[in-house]
mmCIF file of C-alpha atoms in Angstrom:
data_model
loop_
_atom_site.group_PDB
_atom_site.id
_atom_site.type_symbol
_atom_site.label_atom_id
_atom_site.label_comp_id
_atom_site.label_asym_id
_atom_site.label_seq_id
_atom_site.Cartn_x
_atom_site.Cartn_y
_atom_site.Cartn_z
ATOM 1 C CA MET A 113 -16.140 10.089 -6.070
ATOM 2 C CA HIS A 114 -15.535 7.824 -9.013
ATOM 3 C CA GLU A 115 -18.524 8.995 -11.069
ATOM 4 C CA LEU A 116 -17.484 12.646 -10.931
ATOM 5 C CA GLY A 117 -14.235 11.861 -12.736
ATOM 6 C CA ILE A 118 -16.223 10.026 -15.411
ATOM 7 C CA VAL A 119 -18.541 13.046 -15.757
ATOM 8 C CA PHE A 120 -15.543 15.282 -16.510
ATOM 9 C CA TYR A 121 -14.570 12.985 -19.392
ATOM 10 C CA ILE A 122 -18.137 13.037 -20.752
ATOM 11 C CA ILE A 123 -18.219 16.839 -20.562
ATOM 12 C CA ARG A 124 -14.889 17.131 -22.377
ATOM 13 C CA ASP A 125 -16.045 14.869 -25.234
ATOM 14 C CA VAL A 126 -19.491 16.483 -25.517
ATOM 15 C CA LYS A 127 -18.035 20.005 -25.582
ATOM 16 C CA LYS A 128 -15.680 18.994 -28.373
ATOM 17 C CA VAL A 129 -18.515 17.592 -30.505
ATOM 18 C CA ALA A 130 -20.653 20.669 -29.738
ATOM 19 C CA GLU A 131 -17.889 23.006 -30.912
ATOM 20 C CA GLU A 132 -17.342 21.056 -34.115
ATOM 21 C CA ASN A 133 -21.063 21.272 -34.911
ATOM 22 C CA ALA A 134 -21.611 24.932 -33.929
ATOM 23 C CA VAL A 135 -24.068 23.915 -31.240
ATOM 24 C CA LYS A 136 -25.602 26.705 -29.096
ATOM 25 C CA ARG A 137 -26.999 24.539 -26.383
ATOM 26 C CA VAL A 138 -26.987 20.860 -25.457
ATOM 27 C CA ALA A 139 -30.393 19.679 -24.230
ATOM 28 C CA THR A 140 -29.758 15.994 -23.602
ATOM 29 C CA VAL A 141 -26.799 13.634 -23.455
ATOM 30 C CA VAL A 142 -27.658 9.959 -23.880
ATOM 31 C CA MET A 143 -25.239 7.441 -22.363
ATOM 32 C CA ASN A 144 -25.007 3.679 -22.835
ATOM 33 C CA ILE A 145 -23.885 2.260 -19.502
ATOM 34 C CA GLY A 146 -23.097 -1.440 -19.157
ATOM 35 C CA GLU A 147 -24.358 -3.335 -16.105
ATOM 36 C CA VAL A 148 -20.831 -4.331 -15.053
ATOM 37 C CA SER A 149 -19.104 -1.066 -15.938
ATOM 38 C CA THR A 150 -18.839 -0.160 -12.211
ATOM 39 C CA ILE A 151 -20.846 3.019 -12.811
ATOM 40 C CA VAL A 152 -23.759 3.712 -10.453
ATOM 41 C CA PRO A 153 -26.341 5.456 -12.690
ATOM 42 C CA GLU A 154 -27.868 7.585 -9.889
ATOM 43 C CA TYR A 155 -24.438 8.890 -8.858
ATOM 44 C CA LEU A 156 -23.585 9.645 -12.466
ATOM 45 C CA THR A 157 -26.718 11.768 -12.962
ATOM 46 C CA ASP A 158 -26.162 13.538 -9.609
ATOM 47 C CA CYS A 159 -22.591 14.416 -10.560
ATOM 48 C CA TRP A 160 -23.767 15.457 -14.000
ATOM 49 C CA ARG A 161 -26.217 17.978 -12.513
ATOM 50 C CA TRP A 162 -23.471 19.560 -10.407
ATOM 51 C CA ALA A 163 -20.774 19.671 -13.081
ATOM 52 C CA ALA A 164 -22.859 20.323 -16.227
ATOM 53 C CA ASP A 165 -24.540 23.386 -14.695
ATOM 54 C CA LYS A 166 -21.105 24.989 -14.421
ATOM 55 C CA GLU A 167 -20.728 24.872 -18.225
ATOM 56 C CA GLU A 168 -22.610 27.534 -20.212
ATOM 57 C CA ILE A 169 -23.400 25.226 -23.133
ATOM 58 C CA LEU A 170 -24.586 22.370 -20.861
ATOM 59 C CA LYS A 171 -26.625 24.340 -18.294
ATOM 60 C CA GLY A 172 -29.853 22.512 -17.416
ATOM 61 C CA SER A 173 -29.061 19.645 -19.787
ATOM 62 C CA GLU A 174 -30.306 16.183 -18.949
ATOM 63 C CA LEU A 175 -28.154 13.052 -18.747
ATOM 64 C CA LYS A 176 -30.184 10.046 -19.894
ATOM 65 C CA ILE A 177 -28.884 6.566 -19.198
ATOM 66 C CA GLU A 178 -29.721 3.569 -21.348
ATOM 67 C CA PRO A 179 -28.472 0.451 -19.568
ATOM 68 C CA ILE A 180 -26.814 -2.390 -21.451
ATOM 69 C CA THR A 181 -27.357 -5.916 -20.106
ATOM 70 C CA ALA A 182 -24.140 -7.760 -19.346
ATOM 71 C CA LEU A 183 -23.717 -10.997 -21.308
ATOM 72 C CA THR A 184 -20.918 -13.511 -21.061
ATOM 73 C CA HIS A 185 -19.947 -16.007 -23.750
ATOM 74 C CA CYS A 186 -18.721 -19.504 -22.932
ATOM 75 C CA ASP A 187 -15.939 -20.814 -25.187
ATOM 76 C CA ASN A 188 -16.554 -24.359 -24.012
ATOM 77 C CA CYS A 189 -20.249 -24.771 -24.981
ATOM 78 C CA SER A 190 -20.597 -21.642 -27.166
ATOM 79 C CA LYS A 191 -23.651 -20.385 -25.238
ATOM 80 C CA ASP A 192 -24.245 -16.879 -23.851
ATOM 81 C CA TYR A 193 -25.632 -16.188 -20.374
ATOM 82 C CA PRO A 194 -26.444 -13.169 -18.125
ATOM 83 C CA THR A 195 -23.255 -12.114 -16.306
ATOM 84 C CA LEU A 196 -24.916 -10.583 -13.231
ATOM 85 C CA ALA A 197 -26.559 -13.859 -12.257
ATOM 86 C CA TYR A 198 -23.672 -16.268 -12.933
ATOM 87 C CA GLY A 199 -20.389 -14.323 -13.029
ATOM 88 C CA LYS A 200 -17.473 -16.021 -14.727
ATOM 89 C CA THR A 201 -18.718 -19.620 -14.484
ATOM 90 C CA CYS A 202 -20.974 -20.873 -17.280
ATOM 91 C CA PRO A 203 -24.361 -22.034 -15.890
ATOM 92 C CA HIS A 204 -24.823 -24.402 -18.866
ATOM 93 C CA CYS A 205 -21.634 -26.466 -18.637
ATOM 94 C CA GLY A 206 -19.758 -25.179 -15.550
ATOM 95 C CA SER A 207 -16.707 -24.040 -17.532
ATOM 96 C CA PRO A 208 -14.668 -21.027 -16.330
ATOM 97 C CA ASN A 209 -13.452 -20.514 -19.901
ATOM 98 C CA THR A 210 -15.693 -17.490 -20.512
ATOM 99 C CA TRP A 211 -15.430 -13.851 -21.550
ATOM 100 C CA LEU A 212 -17.571 -10.737 -21.351
ATOM 101 C CA LEU A 213 -19.495 -10.183 -24.568
ATOM 102 C CA GLN A 214 -21.095 -6.884 -23.569
ATOM 103 C CA GLY A 215 -21.902 -4.889 -20.432
ATOM 104 C CA ASN A 216 -18.687 -2.970 -19.831
ATOM 105 C CA GLU A 217 -19.713 0.082 -21.886
ATOM 106 C CA VAL A 218 -19.313 3.688 -20.782
ATOM 107 C CA GLU A 219 -20.295 5.233 -24.059
ATOM 108 C CA ILE A 220 -21.783 8.504 -25.231
ATOM 109 C CA LYS A 221 -24.543 7.355 -27.578
ATOM 110 C CA GLN A 222 -25.850 10.673 -28.829
ATOM 111 C CA ILE A 223 -26.624 14.259 -27.884
ATOM 112 C CA GLU A 224 -29.742 16.300 -28.561
ATOM 113 C CA VAL A 225 -28.815 19.886 -29.321
ATOM 114 C CA LYS A 226 -30.063 23.295 -30.397
ATOM 115 C CA THR A 227 -28.151 24.968 -33.202
ATOM 116 C CA MET B 152 -36.142 29.642 -34.304
ATOM 117 C CA ASP B 153 -33.566 27.241 -32.864
ATOM 118 C CA GLN B 154 -33.415 23.897 -34.556
ATOM 119 C CA VAL B 155 -33.325 20.788 -32.452
ATOM 120 C CA LYS B 156 -31.302 17.917 -33.790
ATOM 121 C CA VAL B 157 -29.664 14.700 -32.688
ATOM 122 C CA ILE B 158 -25.956 14.124 -33.143
ATOM 123 C CA GLU B 159 -24.852 10.499 -32.929
ATOM 124 C CA ILE B 160 -21.536 10.000 -31.141
ATOM 125 C CA LYS B 161 -21.266 6.327 -30.150
ATOM 126 C CA LYS B 162 -17.918 6.681 -28.520
ATOM 127 C CA SER B 163 -16.438 5.203 -25.376
ATOM 128 C CA ILE B 164 -15.269 7.870 -22.954
ATOM 129 C CA PHE B 165 -12.057 5.866 -22.480
ATOM 130 C CA GLU B 166 -11.210 5.911 -26.198
ATOM 131 C CA ASP B 167 -9.106 9.113 -26.253
ATOM 132 C CA ASN B 168 -7.228 8.080 -23.150
ATOM 133 C CA ASP B 169 -6.538 4.562 -24.451
ATOM 134 C CA ARG B 170 -5.071 6.029 -27.624
ATOM 135 C CA ASP B 171 -2.988 8.533 -25.707
ATOM 136 C CA ALA B 172 -1.726 5.757 -23.409
ATOM 137 C CA ASP B 173 -0.622 3.637 -26.391
ATOM 138 C CA ARG B 174 1.228 6.619 -27.809
ATOM 139 C CA LEU B 175 3.001 7.242 -24.512
ATOM 140 C CA ARG B 176 3.922 3.545 -24.259
ATOM 141 C CA SER B 177 5.602 3.550 -27.645
ATOM 142 C CA GLU B 178 7.491 6.787 -26.853
ATOM 143 C CA LEU B 179 8.766 5.216 -23.632
ATOM 144 C CA LYS B 180 9.781 2.078 -25.522
ATOM 145 C CA GLN B 181 11.884 4.197 -27.866
ATOM 146 C CA SER B 182 13.616 6.001 -25.024
ATOM 147 C CA GLY B 183 14.123 2.739 -23.112
ATOM 148 C CA VAL B 184 12.284 3.891 -19.999
ATOM 149 C CA TYR B 185 10.243 1.221 -18.221
ATOM 150 C CA LEU B 186 7.156 2.711 -16.555
ATOM 151 C CA LEU B 187 5.507 0.711 -13.776
ATOM 152 C CA ASN B 188 2.045 1.754 -12.616
ATOM 153 C CA LEU B 189 1.643 0.761 -8.971
ATOM 154 C CA MET B 190 -1.865 0.754 -7.551
ATOM 155 C CA SER B 191 -3.509 -0.255 -4.269
ATOM 156 C CA ALA B 192 -5.964 0.768 -1.597
ATOM 157 C CA PRO B 193 -4.858 3.508 0.848
ATOM 158 C CA GLY B 194 -2.653 2.168 3.618
ATOM 159 C CA SER B 195 -1.528 -1.044 1.900
ATOM 160 C CA GLY B 196 2.141 -0.099 2.311
ATOM 161 C CA LYS B 197 2.942 1.112 -1.213
ATOM 162 C CA THR B 198 5.540 3.651 -0.118
ATOM 163 C CA THR B 199 7.307 1.348 2.366
ATOM 164 C CA THR B 200 7.375 -1.497 -0.198
ATOM 165 C CA LEU B 201 8.829 0.890 -2.772
ATOM 166 C CA ILE B 202 11.548 2.132 -0.436
ATOM 167 C CA GLN B 203 12.665 -1.437 0.352
ATOM 168 C CA THR B 204 12.606 -2.485 -3.301
ATOM 169 C CA ILE B 205 14.396 0.633 -4.547
ATOM 170 C CA ASN B 206 17.155 0.202 -1.973
ATOM 171 C CA LEU B 207 17.871 -3.269 -3.398
ATOM 172 C CA LEU B 208 17.849 -2.031 -6.993
ATOM 173 C CA LYS B 209 19.281 1.475 -7.018
ATOM 174 C CA ASP B 210 22.900 0.362 -7.555
ATOM 175 C CA LYS B 211 21.886 -1.801 -10.529
ATOM 176 C CA ILE B 212 19.510 0.490 -12.461
ATOM 177 C CA ARG B 213 18.594 4.173 -12.452
ATOM 178 C CA ILE B 214 15.195 4.725 -10.832
ATOM 179 C CA ALA B 215 12.825 7.684 -10.415
ATOM 180 C CA VAL B 216 9.475 7.834 -8.645
ATOM 181 C CA MET B 217 6.295 9.827 -9.289
ATOM 182 C CA GLU B 218 3.953 10.005 -6.330
ATOM 183 C CA ALA B 219 0.334 10.790 -7.160
ATOM 184 C CA ASP B 220 -1.975 11.979 -4.424
ATOM 185 C CA ILE B 221 -4.945 14.241 -4.064
ATOM 186 C CA ASP B 222 -2.906 16.460 -1.760
ATOM 187 C CA SER B 223 0.367 16.735 0.278
ATOM 188 C CA ASP B 224 3.915 15.677 -0.566
ATOM 189 C CA VAL B 225 4.647 13.367 2.383
ATOM 190 C CA ASP B 226 5.257 10.330 0.155
ATOM 191 C CA ALA B 227 7.637 12.056 -2.269
ATOM 192 C CA VAL B 228 9.657 13.483 0.633
ATOM 193 C CA LYS B 229 9.748 10.074 2.353
ATOM 194 C CA ILE B 230 10.991 8.276 -0.798
ATOM 195 C CA LYS B 231 13.671 10.849 -1.434
ATOM 196 C CA SER B 232 15.039 10.872 2.108
ATOM 197 C CA ALA B 233 14.935 7.052 2.482
ATOM 198 C CA THR B 234 16.463 6.133 -0.902
ATOM 199 C CA GLY B 235 18.157 9.255 -2.288
ATOM 200 C CA ILE B 236 16.617 8.757 -5.740
ATOM 201 C CA PRO B 237 14.727 11.499 -7.648
ATOM 202 C CA SER B 238 11.114 11.638 -6.554
ATOM 203 C CA ILE B 239 8.404 14.068 -7.583
ATOM 204 C CA GLN B 240 4.898 14.655 -6.280
ATOM 205 C CA LEU B 241 1.882 14.947 -8.569
ATOM 206 C CA HIS B 242 -1.411 16.388 -7.360
ATOM 207 C CA THR B 243 -4.559 15.162 -9.064
ATOM 208 C CA GLY B 244 -6.620 18.111 -7.832
ATOM 209 C CA GLY B 245 -9.354 15.952 -6.358
ATOM 210 C CA MET B 246 -9.410 13.343 -9.123
ATOM 211 C CA CYS B 247 -9.354 9.746 -7.949
ATOM 212 C CA HIS B 248 -6.928 8.436 -10.575
ATOM 213 C CA LEU B 249 -4.261 9.394 -13.114
ATOM 214 C CA ASP B 250 -4.803 9.193 -16.854
ATOM 215 C CA ALA B 251 -2.238 9.090 -19.667
ATOM 216 C CA GLU B 252 -2.166 12.864 -20.080
ATOM 217 C CA MET B 253 -1.481 13.456 -16.370
ATOM 218 C CA THR B 254 1.212 10.755 -16.466
ATOM 219 C CA ARG B 255 2.847 12.453 -19.438
ATOM 220 C CA GLN B 256 2.864 15.766 -17.569
ATOM 221 C CA GLY B 257 4.465 14.057 -14.584
ATOM 222 C CA LEU B 258 7.148 12.443 -16.765
ATOM 223 C CA SER B 259 8.073 15.872 -18.121
ATOM 224 C CA GLY B 260 9.317 16.688 -14.613
ATOM 225 C CA ILE B 261 11.808 13.796 -14.710
ATOM 226 C CA ASP B 262 15.089 13.580 -16.615
ATOM 227 C CA LEU B 263 14.250 10.497 -18.680
ATOM 228 C CA LYS B 264 17.800 10.256 -20.054
ATOM 229 C CA GLN B 265 18.854 9.455 -16.500
ATOM 230 C CA ALA B 266 16.220 6.777 -15.857
ATOM 231 C CA ASP B 267 15.802 3.079 -16.669
ATOM 232 C CA LEU B 268 12.771 2.615 -14.454
ATOM 233 C CA VAL B 269 10.078 5.103 -13.459
ATOM 234 C CA ILE B 270 7.591 3.975 -10.853
ATOM 235 C CA LEU B 271 4.253 5.727 -10.744
ATOM 236 C CA GLU B 272 2.572 5.400 -7.368
ATOM 237 C CA ASN B 273 -1.055 5.902 -8.332
ATOM 238 C CA VAL B 274 -3.779 7.338 -6.080
ATOM 239 C CA GLY B 275 -4.823 4.895 -3.343
ATOM 240 C CA ASN B 276 -8.030 3.469 -4.796
ATOM 241 C CA LEU B 277 -9.083 0.067 -6.176
ATOM 242 C CA VAL B 278 -11.725 1.297 -8.614
ATOM 243 C CA CYS B 279 -10.890 4.244 -10.865
ATOM 244 C CA PRO B 280 -7.157 3.720 -11.506
ATOM 245 C CA ALA B 281 -8.029 0.341 -13.043
ATOM 246 C CA GLU B 282 -10.158 2.001 -15.708
ATOM 247 C CA PHE B 283 -7.659 4.541 -16.935
ATOM 248 C CA ASP B 284 -4.624 3.285 -18.831
ATOM 249 C CA THR B 285 -1.627 5.420 -17.807
ATOM 250 C CA GLY B 286 0.647 4.276 -20.637
ATOM 251 C CA ALA B 287 2.674 2.091 -18.270
ATOM 252 C CA VAL B 288 4.496 -1.021 -19.515
ATOM 253 C CA ARG B 289 3.083 -3.053 -16.628
ATOM 254 C CA ASN B 290 0.408 -2.631 -13.981
ATOM 255 C CA ALA B 291 1.148 -3.800 -10.474
ATOM 256 C CA MET B 292 -0.943 -3.693 -7.346
ATOM 257 C CA ILE B 293 -0.405 -4.267 -3.662
ATOM 258 C CA LEU B 294 -3.010 -6.097 -1.630
ATOM 259 C CA SER B 295 -2.275 -6.005 2.082
ATOM 260 C CA VAL B 296 -3.285 -8.790 4.439
ATOM 261 C CA PRO B 297 -5.648 -6.713 6.673
ATOM 262 C CA GLU B 298 -7.788 -5.949 3.598
ATOM 263 C CA GLY B 299 -8.770 -9.633 3.390
ATOM 264 C CA HIS B 300 -8.224 -12.434 0.879
ATOM 265 C CA ASP B 301 -11.600 -11.859 -0.779
ATOM 266 C CA LYS B 302 -10.693 -8.512 -2.384
ATOM 267 C CA PRO B 303 -10.108 -10.020 -5.876
ATOM 268 C CA LEU B 304 -13.799 -10.961 -5.850
ATOM 269 C CA LYS B 305 -14.899 -7.456 -4.866
ATOM 270 C CA TYR B 306 -12.702 -5.469 -7.252
ATOM 271 C CA PRO B 307 -12.603 -7.697 -10.336
ATOM 272 C CA LEU B 308 -11.384 -5.074 -12.799
ATOM 273 C CA MET B 309 -8.362 -4.042 -10.718
ATOM 274 C CA PHE B 310 -7.169 -7.636 -10.453
ATOM 275 C CA SER B 311 -7.802 -8.376 -14.107
ATOM 276 C CA VAL B 312 -5.661 -5.440 -15.351
ATOM 277 C CA CYS B 313 -2.679 -6.185 -13.081
ATOM 278 C CA ASP B 314 0.303 -8.150 -14.370
ATOM 279 C CA VAL B 315 1.661 -8.591 -10.880
ATOM 280 C CA VAL B 316 -0.068 -8.674 -7.491
ATOM 281 C CA ILE B 317 2.112 -8.086 -4.434
ATOM 282 C CA ILE B 318 0.610 -9.390 -1.204
ATOM 283 C CA ASN B 319 2.034 -7.251 1.601
ATOM 284 C CA LYS B 320 2.113 -7.542 5.411
ATOM 285 C CA ILE B 321 2.302 -11.344 5.354
ATOM 286 C CA ASP B 322 3.802 -11.235 8.870
ATOM 287 C CA VAL B 323 0.335 -10.554 10.313
ATOM 288 C CA MET B 324 -1.519 -13.282 8.392
ATOM 289 C CA PRO B 325 -2.492 -15.325 11.479
ATOM 290 C CA TYR B 326 -4.188 -12.304 13.092
ATOM 291 C CA PHE B 327 -6.457 -11.626 10.148
ATOM 292 C CA ASP B 328 -7.477 -15.174 9.158
ATOM 293 C CA PHE B 329 -5.956 -14.424 5.785
ATOM 294 C CA ASP B 330 -5.952 -17.482 3.505
ATOM 295 C CA LEU B 331 -3.037 -17.051 1.093
ATOM 296 C CA GLU B 332 -3.969 -20.037 -1.089
ATOM 297 C CA LYS B 333 -7.591 -18.848 -1.387
ATOM 298 C CA CYS B 334 -6.332 -15.389 -2.257
ATOM 299 C CA LYS B 335 -4.089 -16.752 -5.026
ATOM 300 C CA GLU B 336 -6.999 -18.794 -6.357
ATOM 301 C CA TYR B 337 -9.283 -15.706 -6.459
ATOM 302 C CA ILE B 338 -6.587 -13.622 -8.185
ATOM 303 C CA HIS B 339 -6.086 -16.310 -10.835
ATOM 304 C CA MET B 340 -9.857 -16.470 -11.376
ATOM 305 C CA ARG B 341 -9.673 -12.820 -12.427
ATOM 306 C CA ASN B 342 -6.364 -13.073 -14.223
ATOM 307 C CA PRO B 343 -4.820 -16.497 -14.872
ATOM 308 C CA LYS B 344 -1.526 -14.891 -15.965
ATOM 309 C CA ALA B 345 -0.977 -12.703 -12.887
ATOM 310 C CA THR B 346 2.367 -13.083 -11.100
ATOM 311 C CA ILE B 347 1.837 -13.170 -7.332
ATOM 312 C CA ILE B 348 4.601 -12.117 -4.932
ATOM 313 C CA PRO B 349 3.992 -12.317 -1.152
ATOM 314 C CA VAL B 350 6.149 -9.855 0.827
ATOM 315 C CA CYS B 351 6.506 -8.121 4.140
ATOM 316 C CA ALA B 352 7.839 -4.618 3.554
ATOM 317 C CA LYS B 353 8.496 -4.167 7.262
ATOM 318 C CA THR B 354 10.774 -7.194 7.762
ATOM 319 C CA GLY B 355 11.991 -7.304 4.152
ATOM 320 C CA GLU B 356 10.723 -10.852 3.546
ATOM 321 C CA GLY B 357 10.092 -11.499 -0.155
ATOM 322 C CA ILE B 358 11.379 -8.089 -1.234
ATOM 323 C CA ASP B 359 14.332 -9.717 -3.025
ATOM 324 C CA THR B 360 11.893 -11.741 -5.156
ATOM 325 C CA LEU B 361 10.015 -8.571 -6.042
ATOM 326 C CA ALA B 362 13.241 -6.693 -6.816
ATOM 327 C CA ASN B 363 14.525 -9.543 -9.013
ATOM 328 C CA TRP B 364 11.240 -9.715 -10.910
ATOM 329 C CA LEU B 365 11.387 -5.977 -11.583
ATOM 330 C CA LEU B 366 15.066 -6.032 -12.565
ATOM 331 C CA GLN B 367 14.451 -8.841 -15.061
ATOM 332 C CA GLU B 368 11.444 -6.962 -16.480
ATOM 333 C CA VAL B 369 13.485 -3.784 -17.028
ATOM 334 C CA ARG B 370 16.412 -5.677 -18.600
ATOM 335 C CA ASP B 371 14.098 -7.621 -20.960
ATOM 336 C CA PHE B 372 12.367 -4.370 -21.917
ATOM 337 C CA GLN B 373 15.611 -2.579 -22.731
ATOM 338 C CA ARG B 374 17.077 -5.470 -24.692
#
């Protein structure tokens, strides 16, 4: 299970921040997940429930996911387009000379805590 | 009463690992040890390909192997008995990949003064290992013919992080309608710079090309 491994990294980072800020309990963890990050949001929240409940400070905490739309930039015509619909080929000019602008994020945005 | 507050983090979960991997890479550069991260799906022939390649190289450079699996030590035992080189087994404890920290722990079990090349055989998986930088100098992957020539389209990240793609089991191409040219085209769509080496680990075809590529890499790295 790919998402479970990711959850362990989130837990490690969140626990570190919680310790540094003398947090008693984490209520919510907000994640920014890019559309092409290969993370399935439902699996991530399922794994979160299982793993977070094993940590005293994270028991019952909610994992909220804010998706980030994937956008690709074309170096040939300088336009941006949605990656999911068109992949690596620019729909405006047909060039393959493109790169991912955003949408690959697996980022902890913020946590809501009780101190 | 407890106070509720929001702490902003805005941090990629890969950030710590990426930093750790860069650190490991520069340590390895200083000690002149070339680390190759070898990835693939389960059953692609990683271990057999390694044995053939190592047997061509072991008189020219000093090699060690780290086998990463969720469980068992069959691969480490097989490498050691077929090549005679040092080989250790790492267990990921259920995790589907290795990260830089786990790689560092594995390397501590190897005498690096006695090694020019360390090959890390990553967990058989085309998704997670691509996301976690191990600190290796180069990433390689094996795609075997029965998996199909369309895999670069299905696992874009894996193919875009690999410097070399080894296509294994080319002796059975006619039975699987495997289109080698299409496959090369798809790989280059993901990574225009990827080196592609077709081999058959069973018959030994192409293994010399792979061994020469690796030997040149190690020599350039140590120069």
